Short mmCIF file of C-alpha atoms in Angstrom, two decimals:
data_model
loop_
_atom_site.label_atom_id
_atom_site.label_comp_id
_atom_site.label_asym_id
_atom_site.label_seq_id
_atom_site.Cartn_x
_atom_site.Cartn_y
_atom_site.Cartn_z
CA MET A 1 -1.73 10.34 188.04
CA LYS A 2 -2.44 7.06 189.52
CA THR A 3 1.33 7.62 191.64
CA SER A 4 -0.15 10.76 192.87
CA SER A 5 -3.80 9.10 193.76
CA PHE A 6 -2.04 6.16 195.16
CA GLN A 7 -0.14 8.84 197.80
CA HIS A 8 -3.42 10.37 198.59
CA MET A 9 -5.15 7.54 199.17
CA TYR A 10 -2.37 6.53 201.49
CA LEU A 11 -2.25 9.93 203.26
CA VAL A 12 -6.33 9.59 203.61
CA ALA A 13 -6.17 6.27 205.03
CA SER A 14 -4.12 7.39 207.75
CA VAL A 15 -5.62 10.43 208.87
CA LEU A 16 -9.55 8.97 208.70
CA PRO A 17 -10.54 6.67 211.90
CA ARG A 18 -10.35 3.15 211.02
CA MET A 19 -14.29 1.19 210.81
CA THR A 20 -15.78 4.09 209.77
CA ALA A 21 -18.40 4.80 206.92
CA LEU A 22 -16.81 7.92 205.96
CA ARG A 23 -13.61 6.28 205.81
CA ARG A 24 -14.87 3.53 203.93
CA PHE A 25 -16.47 5.59 201.59
CA VAL A 26 -13.71 7.88 200.64
CA MET A 27 -11.09 4.73 200.43
CA GLU A 28 -13.74 3.35 197.95
CA GLY A 29 -14.02 6.33 195.45
CA MET A 30 -10.61 6.86 195.59
CA MET A 31 -9.92 2.94 194.27
CA LEU A 32 -12.33 3.85 191.75
CA VAL A 33 -10.19 6.11 190.77
CA LEU A 34 -6.95 4.04 190.70
CA GLY A 35 -8.91 1.62 188.27
CA PHE A 36 -10.37 -0.58 191.00
CA ARG A 37 -13.49 -1.94 191.65
CA ILE A 38 -14.43 -4.23 194.62
CA LYS A 39 -17.97 -6.40 194.50
CA LYS A 40 -19.05 -8.25 197.34
CA ASP A 41 -21.02 -11.85 196.19
CA THR A 42 -23.90 -12.16 199.00
CA SER A 43 -25.23 -15.17 197.06
CA LYS A 44 -24.63 -17.90 199.06
CA ALA A 45 -23.95 -16.07 202.86
CA GLU A 46 -23.94 -12.28 204.43
CA GLN A 47 -20.91 -11.09 205.98
CA SER A 48 -21.31 -12.52 209.68
CA LYS A 49 -21.13 -10.08 212.68
CA GLU A 50 -20.53 -12.99 214.61
CA ALA A 51 -17.16 -14.34 212.97
CA LYS A 52 -14.05 -11.98 213.32
CA VAL A 53 -11.49 -14.09 211.31
CA PHE A 54 -11.97 -14.52 207.73
CA ILE A 55 -10.34 -17.37 206.06
CA SER A 56 -9.41 -16.38 201.93
CA ASN A 57 -7.57 -17.92 198.82
CA HIS A 58 -4.52 -16.03 198.32
CA ILE A 59 -4.30 -14.72 194.53
CA SER A 60 -2.08 -11.71 195.45
CA LYS A 61 0.42 -9.71 197.26
CA PHE A 62 -1.85 -6.98 197.61
CA ASP A 63 -4.86 -8.75 198.69
CA PHE A 64 -5.13 -7.20 201.90
CA ILE A 65 -6.02 -4.16 200.34
CA PRO A 66 -9.31 -5.02 199.07
CA PHE A 67 -10.25 -6.20 202.21
CA HIS A 68 -9.25 -3.30 204.14
CA VAL A 69 -11.01 -0.80 201.90
CA SER A 70 -14.40 -3.13 201.45
CA LEU A 71 -14.21 -4.88 205.24
CA SER A 72 -11.99 -2.65 207.32
CA CYS A 73 -10.08 -6.02 207.74
CA ASN A 74 -6.28 -6.31 209.20
CA THR A 75 -3.65 -8.80 208.05
CA PRO A 76 -0.85 -10.11 209.73
CA ASN A 77 2.55 -9.50 207.62
CA THR A 78 3.44 -12.94 207.06
CA SER A 79 6.24 -13.79 204.73
CA SER A 80 4.17 -13.92 201.55
CA PHE A 81 3.41 -9.89 201.92
CA SER A 82 6.72 -8.16 201.77
CA PHE A 83 5.53 -4.76 200.29
CA PRO A 84 7.91 -2.63 201.88
CA PHE A 85 5.90 -0.46 204.02
CA TRP A 86 8.42 1.83 206.02
CA ALA A 87 7.92 2.95 209.79
CA GLY A 88 4.76 1.12 210.41
CA GLY A 89 2.70 3.15 207.45
CA GLY A 90 1.15 -0.28 206.31
CA GLU A 91 -1.48 -0.22 208.89
CA CYS A 92 -2.71 2.27 207.03
CA LEU A 93 -4.07 -0.15 204.58
CA GLY A 94 -4.64 -2.86 206.89
CA LEU A 95 -1.13 -4.67 207.36
CA ILE A 96 -0.11 -5.43 211.06
CA ASN A 97 3.08 -6.64 212.16
CA LEU A 98 2.92 -9.47 214.78
CA GLY A 99 6.29 -11.07 214.35
CA ARG A 100 5.54 -13.72 211.75
CA ASN A 101 8.93 -14.01 210.69
CA THR A 102 12.06 -16.01 211.55
CA ARG A 103 12.67 -14.41 214.50
CA PHE A 104 9.98 -15.65 216.39
CA SER A 105 7.89 -19.34 217.04
CA ARG A 106 4.19 -20.08 215.71
CA SER A 107 3.04 -20.04 219.14
CA THR A 108 4.62 -16.30 219.69
CA PHE A 109 2.88 -15.41 216.63
CA LEU A 110 -0.49 -17.16 217.83
CA SER A 111 -0.42 -15.78 221.40
CA LYS A 112 0.16 -12.05 219.81
CA LEU A 113 -2.77 -13.12 217.25
CA LYS A 114 -4.85 -13.93 219.98
CA SER A 115 -4.13 -10.56 222.00
CA PHE A 116 -5.08 -8.90 218.84
CA LEU A 117 -8.44 -10.24 218.29
CA CYS A 118 -9.55 -9.71 221.77
CA ARG A 119 -8.38 -6.15 221.83
CA THR A 120 -9.68 -4.97 218.43
CA GLU A 121 -13.31 -4.85 217.02
CA ALA A 122 -11.92 -4.85 213.68
CA PRO A 123 -12.00 -8.22 211.42
CA ILE A 124 -8.94 -9.97 210.50
CA VAL A 125 -8.14 -11.79 207.56
CA LEU A 126 -5.89 -14.71 207.28
CA PHE A 127 -4.38 -16.54 204.27
CA PRO A 128 -3.70 -20.30 205.04
CA GLU A 129 -2.02 -21.09 201.45
CA GLU A 130 0.70 -18.59 203.03
CA GLU A 131 1.60 -18.15 198.97
CA THR A 132 -0.14 -16.93 195.54
CA THR A 133 -1.86 -18.81 193.07
CA ASN A 134 -3.81 -17.48 190.17
CA GLY A 135 -7.15 -18.48 191.58
CA LYS A 136 -8.13 -20.47 188.48
CA LYS A 137 -7.15 -24.09 189.15
CA GLY A 138 -6.13 -25.30 192.58
CA LEU A 139 -5.59 -24.50 196.18
CA LEU A 140 -2.39 -24.99 197.89
CA LYS A 141 -2.48 -27.29 200.86
CA PHE A 142 -4.10 -24.77 203.73
CA SER A 143 -1.83 -24.20 207.00
CA SER A 144 -4.01 -25.18 209.94
CA TRP A 145 -2.50 -22.25 212.38
CA PRO A 146 -5.31 -19.59 211.04
CA VAL A 147 -8.13 -21.37 213.01
CA SER A 148 -5.53 -22.51 215.95
CA ALA A 149 -6.83 -18.23 217.42
CA CYS A 150 -10.45 -18.95 217.01
CA ASN A 151 -13.48 -21.48 217.16
CA CYS A 152 -15.49 -19.28 214.53
CA VAL A 153 -14.86 -18.34 210.86
CA GLN A 154 -16.12 -17.75 207.55
CA PRO A 155 -14.48 -18.70 204.47
CA VAL A 156 -14.44 -16.28 202.04
CA ILE A 157 -13.50 -16.71 198.22
CA LEU A 158 -11.13 -13.12 196.67
CA SER A 159 -10.89 -13.62 192.58
CA ALA A 160 -10.36 -11.12 190.18
CA HIS A 161 -9.88 -9.93 186.82
CA ARG A 162 -8.62 -7.34 183.99
CA PRO A 163 -11.38 -6.79 181.38
CA ILE A 164 -9.23 -4.77 179.40
CA THR A 165 -5.90 -6.66 179.62
CA SER A 166 -4.87 -10.06 180.16
CA ILE A 167 -1.89 -8.88 182.83
CA SER A 168 -1.73 -11.56 185.77
CA LEU A 169 -2.25 -10.28 189.63
CA SER A 170 1.09 -12.40 190.05
CA PRO A 171 2.98 -14.24 187.94
CA ILE A 172 5.90 -16.77 188.15
CA PRO A 173 8.48 -15.52 188.55
CA SER A 174 7.34 -11.87 189.56
CA SER A 175 8.23 -9.61 193.02
CA TRP A 176 6.58 -7.10 195.01
CA TYR A 177 7.59 -4.09 192.68
CA SER A 178 6.79 -5.35 189.19
CA ASP A 179 3.30 -6.30 190.38
CA PHE A 180 2.90 -3.10 192.24
CA PHE A 181 4.00 -1.49 188.39
CA TRP A 182 0.92 -3.24 187.28
CA PHE A 183 -1.50 -2.88 190.39
CA LEU A 184 -0.97 0.93 189.54
CA PHE A 185 -0.93 0.95 185.79
CA THR A 186 -3.09 -1.41 184.73
CA PRO A 187 -6.64 -0.03 183.39
CA CYS A 188 -9.16 -1.71 185.42
CA THR A 189 -9.23 -4.14 187.81
CA VAL A 190 -12.07 -5.66 189.55
CA TYR A 191 -12.16 -7.78 192.86
CA THR A 192 -14.69 -10.09 193.83
CA ILE A 193 -15.26 -10.96 197.59
CA LYS A 194 -17.92 -14.08 198.22
CA PHE A 195 -19.10 -14.70 201.65
CA LEU A 196 -19.71 -18.37 202.15
CA PRO A 197 -21.33 -19.55 205.39
CA VAL A 198 -20.01 -19.62 209.26
CA MET A 199 -18.10 -22.44 210.20
CA LYS A 200 -18.14 -23.14 214.11
CA ARG A 201 -15.80 -26.13 215.32
CA ALA A 202 -17.08 -28.95 216.22
CA GLN A 203 -16.78 -30.82 219.50
CA ASN A 204 -13.33 -32.37 220.00
CA GLU A 205 -12.61 -31.07 216.32
CA THR A 206 -8.71 -30.80 215.68
CA ASP A 207 -7.26 -27.64 213.77
CA GLU A 208 -6.91 -29.83 211.15
CA ASP A 209 -10.01 -31.40 210.30
CA LEU A 210 -11.29 -27.89 210.83
CA MET A 211 -9.38 -26.28 208.34
CA SER A 212 -10.08 -29.32 205.95
CA ARG A 213 -13.61 -28.39 206.34
CA ILE A 214 -12.85 -24.96 205.13
CA GLU A 215 -10.48 -25.99 201.96
CA ALA A 216 -13.30 -28.26 201.03
CA CYS A 217 -15.63 -25.70 201.00
CA ILE A 218 -13.54 -23.07 199.01
CA ALA A 219 -12.59 -25.29 196.42
CA CYS A 220 -16.06 -26.49 196.16
CA GLU A 221 -17.51 -23.06 195.80
CA GLY A 222 -14.93 -21.64 193.87
CA ARG A 223 -14.53 -24.63 191.33
CA LEU A 224 -11.07 -25.22 192.53
CA SER A 225 -8.73 -28.39 192.94
CA PRO A 226 -7.21 -28.60 196.58
CA THR A 227 -3.53 -29.76 196.35
CA LEU A 228 -1.20 -31.50 197.88
CA CYS A 229 1.65 -28.72 196.95
CA THR A 230 3.04 -26.51 199.88
CA PRO A 231 4.49 -23.03 199.77
CA SER A 232 8.27 -24.37 199.90
CA GLU A 233 7.43 -26.44 196.44
CA LYS A 234 6.27 -23.39 195.02
CA TYR A 235 9.24 -21.47 195.87
CA GLU A 236 11.48 -24.77 194.39
CA LEU A 237 9.20 -24.21 191.57
CA GLU A 238 9.90 -20.90 190.67
CA LYS A 239 13.51 -21.60 191.11
CA ARG A 240 13.70 -23.98 188.18
CA LEU A 241 12.20 -21.42 186.22
CA VAL A 242 14.14 -18.71 186.85
CA ARG A 243 17.06 -21.23 185.87
CA ALA A 244 15.33 -22.59 182.83
CA LEU A 245 14.59 -18.90 181.54
CA ALA A 246 18.42 -17.59 182.19
CA THR A 247 19.98 -20.75 180.12
CA GLN A 248 17.33 -20.43 177.22
CA ASN A 249 18.45 -16.63 177.16
CA SER A 250 22.18 -17.32 177.25
CA GLY A 251 21.62 -20.33 174.98
CA ALA A 252 19.80 -18.35 172.76
CA ARG A 253 22.30 -15.69 172.61
CA ARG A 254 24.90 -17.97 171.15
CA TYR A 255 23.05 -19.55 168.69
CA ASP A 256 22.04 -16.05 166.95
CA SER A 257 26.05 -15.27 167.60
CA ARG A 258 27.34 -18.16 165.56
CA MET A 259 24.16 -18.03 163.34
CA TYR A 260 25.20 -14.65 162.00
CA ALA A 261 28.84 -15.30 162.07
CA GLU A 262 28.13 -18.36 159.43
CA ALA A 263 25.73 -16.07 158.13
CA GLN A 264 28.53 -13.60 157.28
CA ARG A 265 30.66 -16.30 155.44
CA ILE A 266 27.96 -17.76 153.22
CA ARG A 267 27.25 -14.16 151.93
CA GLU A 268 30.97 -13.91 151.14
CA ILE A 269 30.29 -16.37 148.58
CA PHE A 270 27.03 -14.78 147.35
CA PRO A 271 27.53 -10.99 148.18
CA ASN A 272 24.09 -10.31 146.37
CA ILE A 273 21.55 -11.93 148.55
CA PRO A 274 20.48 -10.30 151.89
CA LEU A 275 21.94 -11.45 154.66
CA ASN A 276 18.50 -12.11 156.77
CA ALA A 277 17.73 -14.40 153.83
CA ILE A 278 20.42 -16.04 154.77
CA VAL A 279 20.11 -16.38 157.98
CA ARG A 280 16.59 -17.50 157.78
CA GLU A 281 18.01 -20.58 155.65
CA LEU A 282 20.04 -21.16 158.08
CA GLY A 283 17.44 -21.50 160.68
CA ARG A 284 15.86 -24.43 158.59
CA SER A 285 18.87 -25.86 157.68
CA HIS A 286 19.52 -25.80 161.97
CA GLY A 287 23.53 -24.21 160.97
CA ASN A 288 24.31 -26.30 158.44
CA ALA A 289 26.27 -24.09 155.97
CA GLU A 290 26.21 -26.36 153.14
CA LEU A 291 22.57 -27.17 153.18
CA THR A 292 21.90 -23.52 153.29
CA ILE A 293 24.10 -22.93 150.49
CA SER A 294 22.65 -25.70 148.62
CA ARG A 295 18.76 -24.11 149.13
CA LEU A 296 19.51 -21.04 148.31
CA ILE A 297 21.19 -22.05 145.08
CA ALA A 298 17.92 -23.95 144.63
CA ASP A 299 15.53 -21.23 145.61
CA SER A 300 14.52 -19.35 142.14
CA SER A 301 14.06 -16.04 143.53
CA PHE A 302 18.18 -16.22 144.31
CA GLN A 303 19.05 -18.10 141.25
CA ASN A 304 19.86 -14.17 139.50
CA LEU A 305 21.43 -13.04 142.47
CA SER A 306 23.90 -15.88 143.07
CA PHE A 307 27.04 -15.26 142.37
CA ASN A 308 28.46 -11.73 140.22
CA SER A 309 28.60 -11.62 136.99
CA SER A 310 32.46 -11.15 136.84
CA SER A 311 32.87 -14.61 138.64
CA SER A 312 30.47 -16.80 137.25
CA PHE A 313 32.62 -20.20 136.92
CA ASN A 314 35.52 -18.33 134.99
CA GLN A 315 34.11 -19.69 131.49
CA SER A 316 33.73 -17.75 128.58
CA PRO A 317 30.92 -18.16 126.76
CA SER A 318 31.72 -20.55 123.17
CA PRO A 319 32.10 -17.98 120.01
CA SER A 320 29.26 -20.40 118.44
CA SER A 321 26.66 -20.26 120.99
CA PRO A 322 23.48 -18.14 119.97
CA SER A 323 23.23 -14.97 121.79
CA THR A 324 19.83 -15.95 122.68
CA PRO A 325 19.16 -18.85 124.73
CA GLN A 326 16.74 -21.85 123.27
CA PHE A 327 13.70 -22.99 124.44
CA ASN A 328 13.88 -26.98 125.09
CA ALA A 329 10.26 -28.63 124.39
CA SER A 330 11.14 -31.98 126.18
CA PRO A 331 10.46 -31.81 129.78
CA HIS A 332 13.04 -34.67 130.53
CA ASN A 333 15.61 -31.80 128.71
CA ARG A 334 14.94 -29.17 130.74
CA MET A 335 14.90 -31.18 133.95
CA SER A 336 17.88 -32.91 133.49
CA ALA A 337 19.68 -29.07 132.38
CA PHE A 338 18.24 -27.90 135.60
CA ALA A 339 19.88 -30.73 137.53
CA GLU A 340 23.17 -29.96 136.16
CA LYS A 341 23.17 -26.32 136.57
CA LYS A 342 22.40 -27.03 140.19
CA ALA A 343 25.17 -29.20 140.68
CA GLN A 344 27.46 -26.98 138.99
CA PHE A 345 26.12 -24.19 141.61
CA ILE A 346 26.31 -26.41 144.43
CA ALA A 347 30.29 -27.74 143.50
CA GLU A 348 31.22 -24.07 143.06
CA ALA A 349 30.07 -22.54 145.83
CA ARG A 350 31.33 -25.35 147.93
CA ARG A 351 35.19 -24.93 146.37
CA ARG A 352 34.69 -21.40 147.30
CA TYR A 353 33.75 -21.51 150.61
CA ILE A 354 36.42 -24.57 151.37
CA GLU A 355 38.96 -21.99 149.69
CA LYS A 356 37.97 -19.10 151.63
CA HIS A 357 38.29 -20.79 155.14
CA GLY A 358 41.18 -22.85 154.48
CA LEU A 359 39.23 -26.08 155.30
CA ASN A 360 41.09 -29.31 154.58
CA VAL A 361 37.71 -31.62 153.29
CA PRO A 362 38.65 -34.78 150.69
CA SER A 363 37.31 -33.61 147.43
#
C-alpha cells in the first residue's frame, strides 16, 4: 500500500505545477498517508522571502523530500544523495542535477548553481556537511562552497524522530535502498524544519568566515557540537566498521563450529546429558574440555545423568554392602565422600576422553 501511495505521490509531483498551494496541499496530504508529518518551527524566525538559499544540517539521504514538499525547495544532486532517480525523474521531488561529481570542477558547479538561482524563483536548500549524521550529537565540518553563490542565506535546522519505533534514519553503515525501505515502511516519521534568522555577508567577509558563523548558529540552536570531522573521515569510519563486523561474524562462525564439534565429543562420554547443556558449559569454560567435564560432574542436576548404568566404572557391587544407602551423620565425612566420588568421576571421564580420541597424555 505504501509503495502504491509513493508512486501516486511521484505521479502527482510530476503533473501539478511547481510552487502552487494546490501542489503543496496535495503533496503534504499524500505524505501523511505515507506516515510522514512535516512541521515548521518559527519560534526563532519566519521563513524569509529575501533569502533564496537555505543552509541545513544533514540527517538522511532523503532530506530533500521534506524541504521540497513543505517549502518547494530544490536540492543539487550531490554525492550524498545516491537515490537513483532515472531519466531526470528526481526533479519531480526537487532533486536537480548540476553536475556535482568527479567530472566537473567546483568552479563549474558553482557557476551552474548561480545560473540556476538567477533563472528560478524557487528557493534552494544546501547541505554543507556533505554527509549525514544522526542530528543529535554533533555536526561534520561545514564546507564553504554553499555560500559562494550568494550573500544572503537563511540557516535552518532539520530534525526527525519516529515516535513508534526507534529505527535510525541513516545508520552506519547503510545504503540508499535499506534507508528507503525503512523510509517507506516505518509507521510514522515526524520532520521538523526550524527557521533561524537570516544571515548576510559582512563587508570583506570571506566564504569561510560566513560559513563559520552559520555553523556556530546551527550548532547553538540545535544543541549540537561542531567538529572538525570531514565526510572522508566518516567514510573511513564506515569502512572500518564494515571490516570489523565481517571479521566478528566470521570469527563467531568458526568459534561456533569448533564449540559444537567439541560438545559432540564430550557427549560421547556423557550420552544422557543434553547437547545444549554441554555447549553452554563449554562457553562458560572458554572451550576447555577438561574444565567442562569437571563442571558437568560437579553439577548436581547432571550427577544422575553422567554415565549409563551399564558403564559405571566396571565395578560390581560388593555382596556385603547394604542394598539401601546409609546417611552419614558427620558433615566432614559427607564432604570427603562427595570429593572422592567427584574425583572418581573426573578421572574416569578423563580416561574415556583420552582413549576415545587417542591422545598421548602423560598420566
